[in-house]
Short mmCIF file of C-alpha atoms in Angstrom, two decimals:
data_model
loop_
_atom_site.label_atom_id
_atom_site.label_comp_id
_atom_site.label_asym_id
_atom_site.label_seq_id
_atom_site.Cartn_x
_atom_site.Cartn_y
_atom_site.Cartn_z
CA MET K 1 -49.94 -22.23 75.79
CA VAL K 2 -48.84 -18.84 74.51
CA GLU K 3 -45.24 -19.89 74.58
CA GLU K 4 -45.96 -22.99 72.50
CA LEU K 5 -47.86 -20.84 70.00
CA VAL K 6 -44.96 -18.43 69.71
CA ILE K 7 -42.53 -21.26 69.22
CA ALA K 8 -44.73 -22.76 66.52
CA VAL K 9 -44.97 -19.44 64.73
CA ILE K 10 -41.23 -18.99 64.87
CA ALA K 11 -40.71 -22.50 63.58
CA ALA K 12 -43.13 -21.90 60.72
CA VAL K 13 -41.38 -18.67 59.80
CA CYS K 14 -38.03 -20.39 59.83
CA ALA K 15 -39.38 -23.20 57.71
CA CYS K 16 -40.80 -20.71 55.23
CA GLY K 17 -37.49 -18.88 55.16
CA LEU K 18 -35.60 -22.05 54.52
CA TYR K 19 -38.07 -23.05 51.81
CA ALA K 20 -37.81 -19.66 50.16
CA MET K 21 -34.06 -19.80 50.27
CA ALA K 22 -34.08 -23.26 48.75
CA ALA K 23 -36.66 -22.37 46.09
CA ALA K 24 -35.51 -18.89 45.09
CA ARG K 25 -33.31 -18.52 42.01
CA VAL K 26 -31.97 -15.48 40.17
CA ILE K 27 -31.30 -15.66 36.43
CA ARG K 28 -29.10 -13.03 34.77
CA GLN K 29 -30.06 -11.13 31.65
CA TYR K 30 -27.79 -13.16 29.34
CA GLU K 31 -28.92 -16.50 30.77
CA ARG K 32 -31.93 -18.78 30.42
CA GLY K 33 -33.14 -21.34 32.93
CA VAL K 34 -34.08 -24.91 32.06
CA VAL K 35 -35.96 -26.81 34.76
CA PHE K 36 -35.93 -30.59 35.18
CA ARG K 37 -38.66 -31.85 37.53
CA LEU K 38 -37.91 -35.32 38.74
CA GLY K 39 -35.65 -35.73 35.73
CA GLN K 40 -38.26 -34.60 33.21
CA LEU K 41 -37.77 -31.49 31.12
CA GLN K 42 -40.22 -28.72 31.73
CA GLU K 43 -41.37 -26.92 28.62
CA ALA K 44 -41.36 -23.50 30.20
CA ILE K 45 -38.00 -21.83 29.87
CA ARG K 46 -37.30 -19.47 32.75
CA GLY K 47 -36.37 -15.97 31.68
CA PRO K 48 -34.03 -13.50 33.37
CA GLY K 49 -34.99 -12.25 36.80
CA PHE K 50 -36.28 -13.85 40.00
CA THR K 51 -37.85 -17.31 39.82
CA THR K 52 -38.64 -20.19 42.15
CA ILE K 53 -38.47 -23.94 41.94
CA VAL K 54 -39.67 -26.79 44.12
CA PRO K 55 -36.81 -27.71 46.42
CA PHE K 56 -35.55 -31.27 46.21
CA VAL K 57 -37.90 -31.83 43.24
CA ASP K 58 -36.85 -29.38 40.56
CA LYS K 59 -33.35 -28.80 39.28
CA LEU K 60 -32.53 -25.58 37.44
CA HIS K 61 -29.79 -25.38 34.76
CA LYS K 62 -28.62 -22.00 33.58
CA VAL K 63 -27.51 -21.70 29.97
CA ASN K 64 -25.37 -18.81 28.74
CA MET K 65 -26.83 -17.19 25.63
CA GLN K 66 -23.86 -14.95 24.85
CA ILE K 67 -21.70 -15.34 21.75
CA VAL K 68 -18.80 -17.65 22.56
CA THR K 69 -15.36 -17.13 21.02
CA MET K 70 -13.55 -20.42 20.67
CA PRO K 71 -10.10 -20.83 19.10
CA VAL K 72 -9.66 -23.86 16.88
CA PRO K 73 -6.29 -25.59 17.40
CA ALA K 74 -3.90 -25.54 14.45
CA GLN K 75 -4.48 -28.43 12.08
CA ASP K 76 -1.89 -30.00 9.77
CA GLY K 77 -3.10 -30.96 6.33
CA ILE K 78 -2.16 -31.40 2.69
CA THR K 79 -3.80 -29.16 0.14
CA ARG K 80 -5.16 -30.31 -3.19
CA ASP K 81 -1.90 -29.32 -4.91
CA ASN K 82 0.14 -31.44 -2.43
CA VAL K 83 1.49 -28.71 -0.16
CA THR K 84 1.78 -29.35 3.58
CA VAL K 85 0.28 -26.48 5.59
CA ARG K 86 -0.70 -25.77 9.17
CA VAL K 87 -3.92 -23.78 9.58
CA ASP K 88 -5.64 -22.47 12.68
CA ALA K 89 -8.98 -20.67 12.98
CA VAL K 90 -11.43 -19.06 15.38
CA ILE K 91 -15.15 -19.75 15.64
CA TYR K 92 -17.97 -17.57 17.00
CA PHE K 93 -21.21 -19.27 18.04
CA LYS K 94 -24.12 -18.85 20.43
CA VAL K 95 -26.92 -20.95 21.89
CA VAL K 96 -30.34 -20.22 20.43
CA ASP K 97 -32.27 -23.05 22.15
CA ALA K 98 -31.29 -23.70 25.73
CA ALA K 99 -33.31 -26.91 26.05
CA ASP K 100 -31.77 -28.54 22.97
CA ALA K 101 -28.28 -27.49 24.04
CA LEU K 102 -28.77 -29.45 27.28
CA VAL K 103 -30.84 -32.39 26.06
CA ARG K 104 -29.55 -33.20 22.56
CA VAL K 105 -25.80 -33.03 23.23
CA GLU K 106 -23.79 -33.77 26.32
CA ASP K 107 -21.36 -30.85 26.02
CA TYR K 108 -22.14 -28.49 23.19
CA ARG K 109 -18.85 -26.57 23.55
CA PHE K 110 -16.74 -29.69 23.11
CA ALA K 111 -18.96 -30.88 20.27
CA VAL K 112 -18.59 -27.59 18.39
CA SER K 113 -14.81 -27.63 18.92
CA GLN K 114 -14.41 -31.14 17.53
CA MET K 115 -16.68 -30.40 14.58
CA ALA K 116 -14.65 -27.26 13.79
CA GLN K 117 -11.38 -29.20 13.78
CA THR K 118 -12.65 -31.93 11.45
CA SER K 119 -14.25 -29.40 9.13
CA LEU K 120 -11.04 -27.38 9.02
CA ARG K 121 -9.00 -30.42 7.99
CA SER K 122 -11.59 -31.25 5.37
CA ILE K 123 -11.57 -27.76 3.89
CA ILE K 124 -7.75 -27.83 3.73
CA GLY K 125 -7.77 -31.01 1.65
CA LYS K 126 -10.32 -29.58 -0.80
CA SER K 127 -8.56 -26.27 -1.39
CA ASP K 128 -5.44 -25.13 -3.21
CA LEU K 129 -2.64 -23.18 -1.60
CA ASP K 130 -3.52 -20.04 -3.53
CA ASP K 131 -7.09 -20.22 -2.22
CA LEU K 132 -5.87 -20.52 1.37
CA LEU K 133 -3.68 -17.46 0.95
CA SER K 134 -5.86 -15.16 -1.16
CA ASN K 135 -9.46 -16.44 -1.25
CA ARG K 136 -10.16 -16.80 2.46
CA GLU K 137 -13.65 -15.30 2.36
CA LYS K 138 -14.94 -18.20 0.29
CA LEU K 139 -13.21 -20.73 2.54
CA ASN K 140 -14.65 -19.09 5.64
CA GLN K 141 -18.16 -19.37 4.23
CA GLY K 142 -17.66 -23.02 3.31
CA LEU K 143 -16.25 -23.80 6.74
CA GLU K 144 -19.18 -22.04 8.42
CA LEU K 145 -21.69 -24.11 6.45
CA MET K 146 -19.89 -27.35 7.29
CA ILE K 147 -19.97 -26.62 11.03
CA ASP K 148 -23.44 -25.08 11.12
CA SER K 149 -25.20 -28.02 9.47
CA PRO K 150 -24.91 -30.52 12.38
CA SER K 151 -24.98 -27.87 15.10
CA VAL K 152 -28.51 -26.74 14.21
CA GLY K 153 -29.94 -29.79 16.01
CA TRP K 154 -27.89 -28.97 19.10
CA GLY K 155 -29.57 -25.59 19.59
CA VAL K 156 -26.33 -23.82 18.59
CA GLN K 157 -25.95 -21.28 15.81
CA ILE K 158 -22.57 -20.62 14.17
CA ASP K 159 -22.19 -16.88 13.86
CA ARG K 160 -18.80 -16.62 12.12
CA VAL K 161 -15.70 -18.66 11.29
CA GLU K 162 -12.35 -17.07 10.43
CA ILE K 163 -9.07 -18.64 9.32
CA LYS K 164 -6.39 -16.90 11.35
CA ASP K 165 -3.04 -18.08 10.06
CA VAL K 166 -1.63 -20.37 7.38
CA SER K 167 1.86 -21.64 8.21
CA LEU K 168 3.98 -22.82 5.27
CA PRO K 169 7.20 -24.84 5.24
CA GLU K 170 10.45 -22.90 4.94
CA THR K 171 11.20 -24.41 1.53
CA MET K 172 7.82 -23.25 0.24
CA LYS K 173 8.42 -19.76 1.63
CA ARG K 174 11.75 -19.54 -0.20
CA SER K 175 10.16 -20.79 -3.43
CA MET K 176 7.39 -18.22 -3.19
CA ALA K 177 9.94 -15.50 -2.46
CA ARG K 178 11.91 -16.45 -5.59
CA GLN K 179 8.72 -16.51 -7.63
CA ALA K 180 7.71 -13.06 -6.40
CA GLU K 181 11.20 -11.72 -7.08
CA ALA K 182 11.18 -13.14 -10.61
CA ASP K 183 7.75 -11.65 -11.26
CA ARG K 184 8.86 -8.22 -10.06
CA GLU K 185 12.01 -8.44 -12.17
CA ARG K 186 9.93 -9.36 -15.21
CA ARG K 187 7.66 -6.37 -14.67
CA ALA K 188 10.68 -4.11 -14.18
CA ARG K 189 12.16 -5.29 -17.47
CA VAL K 190 8.88 -4.75 -19.27
CA ILE K 191 8.62 -1.23 -17.86
CA ASN K 192 12.24 -0.53 -18.83
CA ALA K 193 11.60 -1.81 -22.37
CA ASP K 194 8.54 0.42 -22.69
CA ALA K 195 10.60 3.37 -21.49
CA GLU K 196 13.30 2.60 -24.05
CA LEU K 197 10.68 2.36 -26.79
CA GLN K 198 9.18 5.72 -25.87
CA ALA K 199 12.64 7.28 -25.60
CA SER K 200 13.62 5.94 -29.03
CA LYS K 201 10.49 7.41 -30.54
CA LYS K 202 11.21 10.79 -28.99
CA LEU K 203 14.84 10.63 -30.13
CA ALA K 204 13.74 9.77 -33.66
CA GLU K 205 11.44 12.78 -33.65
CA ALA K 206 14.27 14.97 -32.33
CA ALA K 207 16.68 13.69 -34.99
CA LYS K 208 14.12 14.34 -37.69
CA GLN K 209 13.63 17.86 -36.35
CA MET K 210 17.39 18.56 -36.17
CA SER K 211 18.08 17.18 -39.64
CA GLY K 212 16.47 20.28 -41.13
CA GLN K 213 18.75 22.59 -39.10
CA PRO K 214 22.37 21.31 -38.81
CA ALA K 215 23.24 24.17 -36.47
CA ALA K 216 20.81 22.74 -33.90
CA LEU K 217 22.92 19.57 -33.61
CA GLN K 218 26.04 21.66 -33.01
CA LEU K 219 24.26 23.69 -30.34
CA ARG K 220 23.10 20.50 -28.68
CA LEU K 221 26.68 19.22 -28.72
CA LEU K 222 27.89 22.40 -27.03
CA GLN K 223 25.15 22.12 -24.41
CA THR K 224 26.28 18.56 -23.63
CA VAL K 225 29.90 19.70 -23.25
CA VAL K 226 28.80 22.50 -20.91
CA ALA K 227 26.73 20.04 -18.82
CA VAL K 228 29.70 17.67 -18.51
CA ALA K 229 32.14 20.47 -17.65
CA ALA K 230 29.77 21.95 -15.04
CA GLU K 231 30.71 19.31 -12.49
CA LYS K 232 34.11 19.02 -10.85
CA ASN K 233 35.68 16.63 -13.31
CA SER K 234 39.38 16.38 -14.12
CA THR K 235 38.69 14.80 -17.51
CA LEU K 236 36.74 16.45 -20.29
CA VAL K 237 35.36 14.22 -23.01
CA LEU K 238 34.88 15.85 -26.41
CA PRO K 239 32.79 13.83 -28.87
CA PHE K 240 34.32 13.40 -32.33
CA PRO K 241 31.87 13.75 -35.22
CA VAL K 242 31.45 10.57 -37.23
CA GLU K 243 30.87 12.61 -40.40
CA LEU K 244 34.48 13.82 -40.26
CA LEU K 245 35.80 10.26 -40.27
CA ARG K 246 33.66 9.41 -43.26
CA PHE K 247 34.99 12.50 -45.07
CA LEU K 248 38.59 11.40 -44.41
CA GLU K 249 37.84 7.93 -45.72
CA ARG K 250 36.51 9.35 -48.97
CA ALA K 251 39.57 11.63 -49.36
CA THR K 252 42.22 8.81 -48.99
CA PRO K 253 44.03 8.09 -52.37
CA ALA K 254 43.46 4.37 -52.63
CA GLU K 255 44.55 4.36 -56.28
CA ALA K 256 48.14 5.13 -55.22
CA VAL K 257 48.43 1.83 -53.42
CA GLN K 258 47.14 -0.05 -56.44
CA ALA K 259 49.67 1.71 -58.69
CA VAL K 260 52.61 0.71 -56.50
CA ARG K 261 51.51 -2.91 -56.58
CA ALA K 262 51.22 -2.85 -60.37
CA VAL K 263 54.78 -1.45 -60.78
CA SER K 264 56.17 -4.09 -58.44
CA GLU K 265 54.60 -6.85 -60.50
CA ALA K 266 56.03 -5.31 -63.69
CA VAL K 267 59.57 -5.30 -62.23
CA GLU K 268 59.35 -8.95 -61.31
CA ALA K 269 58.07 -9.89 -64.78
CA ALA K 270 60.81 -7.91 -66.67
CA PRO K 271 63.62 -10.06 -68.46
CA SER K 272 67.21 -9.96 -67.18
CA PRO K 273 69.94 -8.02 -69.23
CA PRO K 274 72.30 -9.94 -71.69
CA ALA K 275 75.47 -11.55 -70.32
CA ASP K 276 77.93 -9.66 -72.72
CA GLU K 277 77.05 -6.32 -71.25
CA PRO K 278 79.54 -5.13 -68.70
CA ALA K 279 78.43 -5.20 -65.16
CA ALA K 280 77.69 -1.89 -63.71
CA ALA K 281 80.14 -0.58 -61.20
CA PRO K 282 78.95 -0.72 -57.68
CA ALA K 283 77.56 2.52 -56.50
CA PRO K 284 79.30 4.21 -53.63
CA ALA K 285 77.72 3.74 -50.24
CA PRO K 286 75.51 6.66 -49.39
CA ALA K 287 76.30 8.71 -46.40
CA VAL K 288 74.28 7.87 -43.33
CA ALA K 289 72.47 10.78 -41.83
CA PRO K 290 72.58 11.28 -38.08
CA GLY K 291 69.89 9.15 -36.44
CA ALA K 292 69.47 6.90 -39.55
CA THR K 293 70.20 3.20 -39.64
CA ALA K 294 73.10 2.02 -41.76
CA VAL K 295 72.47 -0.77 -44.28
CA GLU K 296 75.12 -3.46 -44.69
CA PRO K 297 76.40 -4.27 -48.18
CA GLY K 298 74.51 -7.11 -49.77
CA ALA K 299 71.55 -6.73 -47.43
CA PRO K 300 68.25 -5.73 -48.97
CA ASP K 301 67.35 -2.14 -48.42
CA LEU K 302 63.81 -2.15 -47.12
CA THR K 303 63.52 1.60 -47.25
CA ALA K 304 64.55 2.05 -50.86
CA ARG K 305 61.94 2.06 -53.55
CA PRO K 306 62.19 -0.49 -56.40
CA LYS K 307 63.86 0.76 -59.63
CA VAL K 308 62.70 -0.19 -63.07
CA SER K 309 65.43 -1.27 -65.52
CA SER K 310 65.03 0.02 -69.02
CA VAL K 311 64.87 -2.78 -71.60
CA PRO K 312 65.13 -1.81 -75.31
CA THR K 313 62.06 -2.87 -77.12
CA SER K 314 60.45 -1.97 -80.37
CA ALA K 315 58.65 1.29 -80.23
CA SER K 316 54.95 1.11 -80.46
CA PRO K 317 52.50 3.90 -80.77
CA LEU K 318 50.53 2.35 -77.96
CA ASP K 319 53.47 2.38 -75.61
CA GLU K 320 53.63 5.26 -73.23
CA PRO K 321 56.44 6.11 -70.86
CA ALA K 322 55.76 4.85 -67.35
CA PRO K 323 55.76 7.49 -64.71
CA PRO K 324 58.81 7.43 -62.46
CA LEU K 325 58.28 5.89 -59.06
CA ASP K 326 60.16 8.68 -57.32
CA GLU K 327 57.30 11.01 -58.04
CA GLU K 328 54.24 10.94 -55.84
CA PRO K 329 51.00 9.64 -57.37
CA GLN K 330 48.84 12.20 -58.93
CA LYS K 331 46.27 13.51 -56.56
CA ARG K 332 42.65 12.83 -57.26
CA GLN K 333 40.89 15.72 -58.79
CA ASP K 334 37.69 14.91 -57.05
CA ALA K 335 39.32 14.83 -53.60
CA GLN K 336 38.45 17.76 -51.48
CA PRO K 337 41.09 19.46 -49.39
CA VAL K 338 40.94 18.70 -45.71
#
């Protein structure tokens, strides 16, 4: 009798141990437990810690409440300005209602992933290329709203959505590189033009200041020569004043050239001598100096000056003797000596 009682007690203890092992559950701090009793959802959500269920009657599902980081596969799309791009993103979400996450959707992770991909393709088609490259904050907010709207009923909250990378075609990259280079060149030219304008203003002020003191310009010229000669140069450049050239142009006797032309025209217009006059004897050939070129008889002497033949005419008080051509033209009185 005692033995049977002991065996019964041991059997009861074993049964209780097996029941406790089958009914005992431990829920972690970042998890929540959802119990289905005979397939029906129990309203009470089990919190973290130790809990029990009815074996073979209840079924406990643990739901992770941590923030989930899910990468969105790269999506190909065409922007509003007809540029083909490839965009990928990352989404951060968490479960706020464990019961809805199990009851309202079969697999909330897969559902959120598919919704993120479709929303990403939609946001690509509604945006320009410049917005994808520079205005990502606005696109991230729009993408978050598009994904969060249907996921509210699934017990899931979208915490953050970020566009990671925007891949462009190689032709578009080269075009953008040329555009950036042209823009930088334009800005460089504008800066250079502003520098030239400022330099010209300063030079004008310096010229105005030096015009009052001519010696300052000469000192500046000497300083420039010293700066050039300071380096190891084999050639020394000396600037020639332009004022000296202008002075030489003013001092050139231009009237002498006009006088020679007038005498030449007078010789051509003079009448020939009468036929009864004896021909003049040919002049003896002049001696050729060493180094000079001999002139053949009958050939025109290009070096000789034209002679004016004297033709007897009636004297007139208005006539004046022409100056001989052998003499040099009278120098201008107003010409300054060089």
